């Protein structure tokens, strides 16, 4: 079994070695750490392998966003901040994009981890500076996470709950949890953007603000116009520009982000030359919406990149807070009525893969009968799980059934759940209330399949009403839990745990903006906790396989398709390092303009 590995400086720095250590029996110190594997790079490495250290610097990148924002306070929840704001702050460590879960020092020059994660200490670099020239101190780090524990996202509050934060001296800060052997707090404190305590002394940390924050990162926020435009400028005096973790990155001088209310306007802006890059999520749009003079002239290109992750599962999501969607048989019937194969082949031209596991074709996916690790997690809750859950990774589906066969099977499930046909309508046998559902979504692709689903449901006597809105409105409805059915995506990463906890743990069921489905399943909770407390890759797999198995058997989602590709449309002059595999939205840090196509940074 692979266990926590950290690069050890003491006694080994000269050899550039790393050692694999069992967290329950040994501690370590060094320039970085890796969860469940060894560090790829020693303390004297020059740059990450996935960058071009000789990339030219300069130019402007214009990108678009559909995510509205109302604040520049990244520590407050609820509140929406621009994603690009993260580029103005540094974190204690940087996560490597070509290793499963490895972290190298940025603000921190040295990290020390005690056995079982009983404590972690960071020593800050003496040269670390805020943009105003003042030093970044241990007090800033402590302020950041003390504030985040009180005002931050529910997931952050949960991870930091019970973690003691001590300032040892001006450059050393220590974190020690109440419950050892939980690596999640180490990952959070290593990667969250550190905030200036001095900046916030004159402001309310629990309130929204649009003030330009004081950062320490590669970019400065130059201007911000709410839901219209943000402008970031590369800091020529950036204190960490020469560090190994930054070489070959942050090549663009200026990043402009334009905000749009709906995706078609964003695509048209790209086609018209008002944007330089856009990421596409919809297969039909990818196939048809980028034609035009710029593409014909070769000024605009489309590139496909493989994700460094299990990929993304698109699915229909039920709101379990609303009866009768809290009944597994009803969910199974509704899933049977939806012909996902027809959607993939007819509406989306076979571009998407057929989904099975939430984790794609990875070792995190449930397969066959449960192993001993999964059984240990699920056995205490077996009386609340469907028959057969231990024997197969998922229940029998309606895939391949004719429309008549799907209707017949769904009808049997609904009748078994107490929903009968009366005067052509599906009603409760006890109350007489009609079974009606609201679908809430945008006009982005999946909605093209909803009328076909509604027709089959009509044969079953179920009334499906469709409410289509712009992206911002739909986001508000979902975060407020004001829907019956909507579309969702599940994009896990390694190490897993974050998406699972925020989306499905019962502790977040009543938190606005989280646990959209509202599940309250002890077996799911147990699987999520098993992931969080895992100390080996095998234990991670036991937890994810249990989670995957329960999700599939309980019909919490209606899987539509799976995708592990990233689709980018961008100006032909933009470059990525050869062979670089994107990781979510990490591409901006390594992009550069080819010298022959280098645009001006003038307004």
PDB file of N, CA and C in Angstrom, residues 30-71:
ATOM      1  N   UNK A  30      10.153  18.988   5.030  1.00  0.00           N
ATOM      2  CA  UNK A  30      10.766  19.182   3.736  1.00  0.00           C
ATOM      3  C   UNK A  30      10.193  20.348   2.962  1.00  0.00           C
ATOM      4  N   UNK A  31      10.521  20.377   1.672  1.00  0.00           N
ATOM      5  CA  UNK A  31      10.094  21.458   0.787  1.00  0.00           C
ATOM      6  C   UNK A  31       8.701  21.224   0.236  1.00  0.00           C
ATOM      7  N   UNK A  32       8.107  20.069   0.536  1.00  0.00           N
ATOM      8  CA  UNK A  32       6.780  19.757   0.042  1.00  0.00           C
ATOM      9  C   UNK A  32       6.304  18.443   0.615  1.00  0.00           C
ATOM     10  N   UNK A  33       5.113  18.032   0.206  1.00  0.00           N
ATOM     11  CA  UNK A  33       4.599  16.733   0.626  1.00  0.00           C
ATOM     12  C   UNK A  33       3.657  16.206  -0.438  1.00  0.00           C
ATOM     13  N   UNK A  34       3.471  14.908  -0.455  1.00  0.00           N
ATOM     14  CA  UNK A  34       2.548  14.268  -1.384  1.00  0.00           C
ATOM     15  C   UNK A  34       1.694  13.282  -0.615  1.00  0.00           C
ATOM     16  N   UNK A  35       0.409  13.288  -0.922  1.00  0.00           N
ATOM     17  CA  UNK A  35      -0.507  12.343  -0.298  1.00  0.00           C
ATOM     18  C   UNK A  35      -0.522  11.057  -1.124  1.00  0.00           C
ATOM     19  N   UNK A  36      -0.196   9.923  -0.489  1.00  0.00           N
ATOM     20  CA  UNK A  36      -0.353   8.606  -1.091  1.00  0.00           C
ATOM     21  C   UNK A  36       0.629   8.294  -2.216  1.00  0.00           C
ATOM     22  N   UNK A  37       1.721   9.044  -2.334  1.00  0.00           N
ATOM     23  CA  UNK A  37       2.751   8.731  -3.326  1.00  0.00           C
ATOM     24  C   UNK A  37       4.014   9.468  -2.921  1.00  0.00           C
ATOM     25  N   UNK A  38       5.075   9.304  -3.688  1.00  0.00           N
ATOM     26  CA  UNK A  38       6.295  10.050  -3.416  1.00  0.00           C
ATOM     27  C   UNK A  38       6.324  11.318  -4.245  1.00  0.00           C
ATOM     28  N   UNK A  39       6.997  12.333  -3.723  1.00  0.00           N
ATOM     29  CA  UNK A  39       7.179  13.556  -4.501  1.00  0.00           C
ATOM     30  C   UNK A  39       8.013  13.270  -5.740  1.00  0.00           C
ATOM     31  N   UNK A  40       7.632  13.895  -6.820  1.00  0.00           N
ATOM     32  CA  UNK A  40       8.353  13.732  -8.079  1.00  0.00           C
ATOM     33  C   UNK A  40       9.645  14.544  -8.090  1.00  0.00           C
ATOM     34  N   UNK A  41       9.624  15.716  -7.432  1.00  0.00           N
ATOM     35  CA  UNK A  41      10.754  16.643  -7.497  1.00  0.00           C
ATOM     36  C   UNK A  41      11.418  16.795  -6.140  1.00  0.00           C
ATOM     37  N   UNK A  42      12.750  16.859  -6.155  1.00  0.00           N
ATOM     38  CA  UNK A  42      13.513  17.126  -4.951  1.00  0.00           C
ATOM     39  C   UNK A  42      13.539  18.606  -4.635  1.00  0.00           C
ATOM     40  N   UNK A  43      14.208  18.988  -3.554  1.00  0.00           N
ATOM     41  CA  UNK A  43      14.190  20.385  -3.111  1.00  0.00           C
ATOM     42  C   UNK A  43      14.871  21.348  -4.069  1.00  0.00           C
ATOM     43  N   UNK A  44      15.730  20.855  -4.947  1.00  0.00           N
ATOM     44  CA  UNK A  44      16.467  21.744  -5.848  1.00  0.00           C
ATOM     45  C   UNK A  44      15.936  21.712  -7.278  1.00  0.00           C
ATOM     46  N   UNK A  45      14.680  21.312  -7.471  1.00  0.00           N
ATOM     47  CA  UNK A  45      14.168  21.248  -8.838  1.00  0.00           C
ATOM     48  C   UNK A  45      14.038  22.654  -9.421  1.00  0.00           C
ATOM     49  N   UNK A  46      14.100  22.735 -10.754  1.00  0.00           N
ATOM     50  CA  UNK A  46      14.143  24.041 -11.434  1.00  0.00           C
ATOM     51  C   UNK A  46      12.783  24.534 -11.861  1.00  0.00           C
ATOM     52  N   UNK A  47      11.905  23.614 -12.298  1.00  0.00           N
ATOM     53  CA  UNK A  47      10.560  24.007 -12.721  1.00  0.00           C
ATOM     54  C   UNK A  47       9.731  22.747 -12.903  1.00  0.00           C
ATOM     55  N   UNK A  48       8.429  22.905 -12.949  1.00  0.00           N
ATOM     56  CA  UNK A  48       7.550  21.775 -13.210  1.00  0.00           C
ATOM     57  C   UNK A  48       7.741  21.294 -14.650  1.00  0.00           C
ATOM     58  N   UNK A  49       7.532  20.000 -14.870  1.00  0.00           N
ATOM     59  CA  UNK A  49       7.730  19.423 -16.196  1.00  0.00           C
ATOM     60  C   UNK A  49       6.696  19.898 -17.204  1.00  0.00           C
ATOM     61  N   UNK A  50       5.545  20.369 -16.734  1.00  0.00           N
ATOM     62  CA  UNK A  50       4.460  20.707 -17.649  1.00  0.00           C
ATOM     63  C   UNK A  50       4.469  22.175 -18.077  1.00  0.00           C
ATOM     64  N   UNK A  51       5.538  22.889 -17.836  1.00  0.00           N
ATOM     65  CA  UNK A  51       5.624  24.279 -18.275  1.00  0.00           C
ATOM     66  C   UNK A  51       6.707  24.425 -19.328  1.00  0.00           C
ATOM     67  N   UNK A  52       6.697  25.543 -20.029  1.00  0.00           N
ATOM     68  CA  UNK A  52       7.789  25.922 -20.912  1.00  0.00           C
ATOM     69  C   UNK A  52       8.545  27.055 -20.224  1.00  0.00           C
ATOM     70  N   UNK A  53       9.691  26.765 -19.619  1.00  0.00           N
ATOM     71  CA  UNK A  53      10.386  27.805 -18.856  1.00  0.00           C
ATOM     72  C   UNK A  53      10.878  28.962 -19.723  1.00  0.00           C
ATOM     73  N   UNK A  54      10.930  28.728 -21.053  1.00  0.00           N
ATOM     74  CA  UNK A  54      11.389  29.783 -21.957  1.00  0.00           C
ATOM     75  C   UNK A  54      10.238  30.503 -22.648  1.00  0.00           C
ATOM     76  N   UNK A  55       9.029  30.280 -22.191  1.00  0.00           N
ATOM     77  CA  UNK A  55       7.868  30.922 -22.828  1.00  0.00           C
ATOM     78  C   UNK A  55       8.001  32.436 -22.771  1.00  0.00           C
ATOM     79  N   UNK A  56       7.722  33.131 -23.890  1.00  0.00           N
ATOM     80  CA  UNK A  56       7.776  34.600 -23.866  1.00  0.00           C
ATOM     81  C   UNK A  56       6.660  35.162 -22.998  1.00  0.00           C
ATOM     82  N   UNK A  57       6.898  36.333 -22.451  1.00  0.00           N
ATOM     83  CA  UNK A  57       5.903  36.971 -21.597  1.00  0.00           C
ATOM     84  C   UNK A  57       5.368  38.220 -22.275  1.00  0.00           C
ATOM     85  N   UNK A  58       4.098  38.522 -22.000  1.00  0.00           N
ATOM     86  CA  UNK A  58       3.482  39.712 -22.561  1.00  0.00           C
ATOM     87  C   UNK A  58       2.100  39.446 -23.096  1.00  0.00           C
ATOM     88  N   UNK A  59       1.450  40.499 -23.562  1.00  0.00           N
ATOM     89  CA  UNK A  59       0.156  40.378 -24.206  1.00  0.00           C
ATOM     90  C   UNK A  59      -1.012  40.340 -23.240  1.00  0.00           C
ATOM     91  N   UNK A  60      -2.196  40.291 -23.815  1.00  0.00           N
ATOM     92  CA  UNK A  60      -3.455  40.283 -23.070  1.00  0.00           C
ATOM     93  C   UNK A  60      -4.276  39.070 -23.466  1.00  0.00           C
ATOM     94  N   UNK A  61      -4.867  38.425 -22.507  1.00  0.00           N
ATOM     95  CA  UNK A  61      -5.857  37.373 -22.772  1.00  0.00           C
ATOM     96  C   UNK A  61      -7.210  37.875 -22.307  1.00  0.00           C
ATOM     97  N   UNK A  62      -8.184  37.776 -23.217  1.00  0.00           N
ATOM     98  CA  UNK A  62      -9.556  38.151 -22.890  1.00  0.00           C
ATOM     99  C   UNK A  62     -10.387  36.881 -22.823  1.00  0.00           C
ATOM    100  N   UNK A  63     -10.996  36.648 -21.680  1.00  0.00           N
ATOM    101  CA  UNK A  63     -11.828  35.469 -21.478  1.00  0.00           C
ATOM    102  C   UNK A  63     -13.218  35.900 -21.049  1.00  0.00           C
ATOM    103  N   UNK A  64     -14.165  34.971 -21.096  1.00  0.00           N
ATOM    104  CA  UNK A  64     -15.543  35.258 -20.715  1.00  0.00           C
ATOM    105  C   UNK A  64     -15.985  34.395 -19.550  1.00  0.00           C
ATOM    106  N   UNK A  65     -16.990  34.863 -18.829  1.00  0.00           N
ATOM    107  CA  UNK A  65     -17.520  34.113 -17.700  1.00  0.00           C
ATOM    108  C   UNK A  65     -19.029  34.266 -17.638  1.00  0.00           C
ATOM    109  N   UNK A  66     -19.686  33.202 -17.185  1.00  0.00           N
ATOM    110  CA  UNK A  66     -21.136  33.226 -16.971  1.00  0.00           C
ATOM    111  C   UNK A  66     -21.476  33.256 -15.483  1.00  0.00           C
ATOM    112  N   UNK A  67     -20.445  33.281 -14.636  1.00  0.00           N
ATOM    113  CA  UNK A  67     -20.662  33.228 -13.193  1.00  0.00           C
ATOM    114  C   UNK A  67     -20.715  34.632 -12.613  1.00  0.00           C
ATOM    115  N   UNK A  68     -21.869  35.095 -12.177  1.00  0.00           N
ATOM    116  CA  UNK A  68     -21.968  36.443 -11.609  1.00  0.00           C
ATOM    117  C   UNK A  68     -21.238  36.532 -10.278  1.00  0.00           C
ATOM    118  N   UNK A  69     -20.823  37.752  -9.906  1.00  0.00           N
ATOM    119  CA  UNK A  69     -20.151  37.935  -8.628  1.00  0.00           C
ATOM    120  C   UNK A  69     -20.682  39.197  -7.950  1.00  0.00           C
ATOM    121  N   UNK A  70     -20.525  39.240  -6.639  1.00  0.00           N
ATOM    122  CA  UNK A  70     -21.001  40.398  -5.873  1.00  0.00           C
ATOM    123  C   UNK A  70     -20.025  40.829  -4.795  1.00  0.00           C
ATOM    124  N   UNK A  71     -18.806  40.276  -4.816  1.00  0.00           N
ATOM    125  CA  UNK A  71     -17.871  40.585  -3.745  1.00  0.00           C
ATOM    126  C   UNK A  71     -16.447  40.248  -4.171  1.00  0.00           C
TER     127      UNK A  71
END
